[in-house]
C-alpha positions as semicolon CSV with decimal commas, in nm:
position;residue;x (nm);y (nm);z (nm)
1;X;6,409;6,054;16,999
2;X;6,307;6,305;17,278
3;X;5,991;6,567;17,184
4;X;6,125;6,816;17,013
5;X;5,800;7,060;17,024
6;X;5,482;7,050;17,201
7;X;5,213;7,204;17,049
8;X;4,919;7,272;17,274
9;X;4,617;7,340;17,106
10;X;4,285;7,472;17,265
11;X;4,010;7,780;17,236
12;X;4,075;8,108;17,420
13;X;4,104;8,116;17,795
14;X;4,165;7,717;17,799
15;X;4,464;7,732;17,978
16;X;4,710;7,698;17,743
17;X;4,960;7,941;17,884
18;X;4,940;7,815;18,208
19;X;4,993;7,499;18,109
20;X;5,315;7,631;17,925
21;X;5,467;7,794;18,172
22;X;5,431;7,526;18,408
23;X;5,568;7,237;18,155
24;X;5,911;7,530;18,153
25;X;5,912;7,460;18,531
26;X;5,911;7,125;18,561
27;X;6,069;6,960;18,246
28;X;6,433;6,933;18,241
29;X;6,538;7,076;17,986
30;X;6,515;7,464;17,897
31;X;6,220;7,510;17,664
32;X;6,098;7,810;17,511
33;X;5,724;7,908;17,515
34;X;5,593;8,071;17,208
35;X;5,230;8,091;17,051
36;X;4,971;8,285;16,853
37;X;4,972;8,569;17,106
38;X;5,329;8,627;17,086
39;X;5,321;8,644;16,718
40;X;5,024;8,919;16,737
41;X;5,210;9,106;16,951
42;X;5,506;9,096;16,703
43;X;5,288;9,237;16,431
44;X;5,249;9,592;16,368
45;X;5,002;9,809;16,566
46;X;4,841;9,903;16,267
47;X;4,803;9,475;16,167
48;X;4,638;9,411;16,530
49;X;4,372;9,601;16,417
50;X;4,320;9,584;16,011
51;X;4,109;9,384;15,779
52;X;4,380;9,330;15,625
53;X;4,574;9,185;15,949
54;X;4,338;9,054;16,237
55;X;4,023;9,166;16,354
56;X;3,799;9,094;16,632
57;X;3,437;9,156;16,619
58;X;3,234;9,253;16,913
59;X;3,103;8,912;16,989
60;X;3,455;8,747;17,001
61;X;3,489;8,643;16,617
62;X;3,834;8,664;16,506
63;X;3,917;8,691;16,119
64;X;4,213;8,741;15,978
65;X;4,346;8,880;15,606
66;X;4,597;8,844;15,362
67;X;4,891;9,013;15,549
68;X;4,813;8,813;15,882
69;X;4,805;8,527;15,669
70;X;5,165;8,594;15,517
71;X;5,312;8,669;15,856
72;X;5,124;8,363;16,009
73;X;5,330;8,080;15,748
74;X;5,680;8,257;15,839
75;X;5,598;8,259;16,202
76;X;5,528;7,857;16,215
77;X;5,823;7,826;15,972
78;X;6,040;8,030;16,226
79;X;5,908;7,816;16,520
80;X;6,015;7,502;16,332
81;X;6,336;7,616;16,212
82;X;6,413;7,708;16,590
83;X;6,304;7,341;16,669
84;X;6,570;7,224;16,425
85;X;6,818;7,415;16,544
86;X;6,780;7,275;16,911
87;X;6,592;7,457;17,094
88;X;6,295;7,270;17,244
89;X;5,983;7,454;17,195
90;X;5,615;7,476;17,333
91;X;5,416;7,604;17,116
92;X;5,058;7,782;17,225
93;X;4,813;7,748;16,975
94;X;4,427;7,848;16,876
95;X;4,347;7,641;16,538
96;X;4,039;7,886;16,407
97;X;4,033;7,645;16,130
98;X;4,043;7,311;16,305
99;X;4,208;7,008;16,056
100;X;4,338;7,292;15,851
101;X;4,530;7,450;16,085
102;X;4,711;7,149;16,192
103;X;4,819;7,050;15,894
104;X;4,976;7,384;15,808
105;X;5,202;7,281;16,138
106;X;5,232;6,909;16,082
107;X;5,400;7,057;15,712
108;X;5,580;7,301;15,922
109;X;5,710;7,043;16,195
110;X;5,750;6,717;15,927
111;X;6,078;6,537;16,031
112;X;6,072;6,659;16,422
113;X;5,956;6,450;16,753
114;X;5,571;6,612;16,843
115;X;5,345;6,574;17,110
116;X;5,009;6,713;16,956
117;X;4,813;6,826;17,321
118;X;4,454;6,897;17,282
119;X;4,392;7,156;17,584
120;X;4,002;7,155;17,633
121;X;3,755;7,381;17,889
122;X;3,391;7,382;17,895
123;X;3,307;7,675;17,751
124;X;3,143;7,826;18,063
125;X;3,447;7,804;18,252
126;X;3,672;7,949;18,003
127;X;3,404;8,218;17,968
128;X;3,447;8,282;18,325
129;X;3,821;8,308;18,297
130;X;3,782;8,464;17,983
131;X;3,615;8,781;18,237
132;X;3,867;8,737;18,473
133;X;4,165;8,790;18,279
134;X;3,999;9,114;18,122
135;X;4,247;9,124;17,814
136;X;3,992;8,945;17,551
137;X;3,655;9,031;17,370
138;X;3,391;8,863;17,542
139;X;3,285;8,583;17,357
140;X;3,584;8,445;17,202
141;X;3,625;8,160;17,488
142;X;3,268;8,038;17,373
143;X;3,310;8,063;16,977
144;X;3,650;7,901;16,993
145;X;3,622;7,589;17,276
146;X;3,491;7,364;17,020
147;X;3,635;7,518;16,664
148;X;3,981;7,509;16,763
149;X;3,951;7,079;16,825
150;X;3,736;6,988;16,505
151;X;3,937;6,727;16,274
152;X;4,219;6,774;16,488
153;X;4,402;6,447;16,598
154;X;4,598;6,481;16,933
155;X;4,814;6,248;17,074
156;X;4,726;6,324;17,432
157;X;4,441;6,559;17,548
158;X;4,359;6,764;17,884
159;X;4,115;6,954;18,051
160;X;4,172;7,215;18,216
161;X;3,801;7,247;18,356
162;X;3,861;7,122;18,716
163;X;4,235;6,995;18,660
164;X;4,492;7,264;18,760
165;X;4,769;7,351;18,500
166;X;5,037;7,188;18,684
167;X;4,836;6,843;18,698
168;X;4,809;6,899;18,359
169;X;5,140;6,978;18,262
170;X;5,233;6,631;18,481
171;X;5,040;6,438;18,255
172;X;5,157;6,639;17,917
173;X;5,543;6,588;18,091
174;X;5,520;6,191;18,123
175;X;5,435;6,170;17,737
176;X;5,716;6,405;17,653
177;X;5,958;6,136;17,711
């Protein structure tokens, strides 16, 4: 069976996205890119910034309550009923609570081919980026490079510290099958 969904998971500013769009360029088939940041920017203005949504503190900690919660199991339910349905999907991922998160996917994804990608950065060069990109809370590249990989089991991992996204997505495409 060919993968069906790649899930790439890494901290903030890893290079996750870059690795995704580059995997859309150079695989064969069409597959769509979707991750954490698309689903926040789904969510209601009023969610992006609620206790009771997500929150971001001013040192980069991200928590998130009950309603971001709700909206967080029928997102990865949507991304694996897409899957199903035949679309091949990449999904871009921050797992804030490591082992746990995983398993909500690996429920989520049971039945379908996928390549579990552990996307890491040292956390000084994803703090750097982090700067650059001048959309995030500084901080949240540091707090996350390390929390978003504990427990988790990958069948392939990267780094995108001095490896370019489109080596990277290379090395994520010849596991793909």
């Amino acid at each position: 069976m060919k993968t069906q969904v790649i899930v790439l998971n890494g901290g903030s500013s890893s290079g996750k996205s870059g690795i995704a769009r580059c995997l859309q360029a150079i695989l064969p088939d069409p597959w769509l890119a979707v991750g954490i940041d698309t689903m926040i920017q789904a969510m209601p203005t009023s969610l992006q910034i609620s206790e009771a949504g997500i929150t971001i503190s001013p040192d980069g900690e991200v928590s998130v309550g009950p309603d971001f919660r709700t909206l967080d199991a029928a997102w990865v339910e949507g991304v694996a009923a897409m899957a199903r349905a035949g679309a091949r999907v990449i999904v871009d991922e921050v797992f804030l609570g490591g082992a746990g998160s995983q398993q909500r996917w690996q429920k989520a994804l049971a039945g379908l081919d996928v390549l579990w990608v552990g996307v890491r950065c040292e956390s000084a060069v994803a703090a750097g980026r982090e700067i650059a990109r001048g959309d995030r809370v500084p901080g949240m590249a540091v707090l996350q490079a390390e929390v978003a990989h504990q427990g988790v089991v990958y069948d392939l991992e990267v780094d995108t510290t001095r490896t370019e996204s489109l080596e990277c997505a290379r090395i994520i495409a010849a596991h793909a099958g």
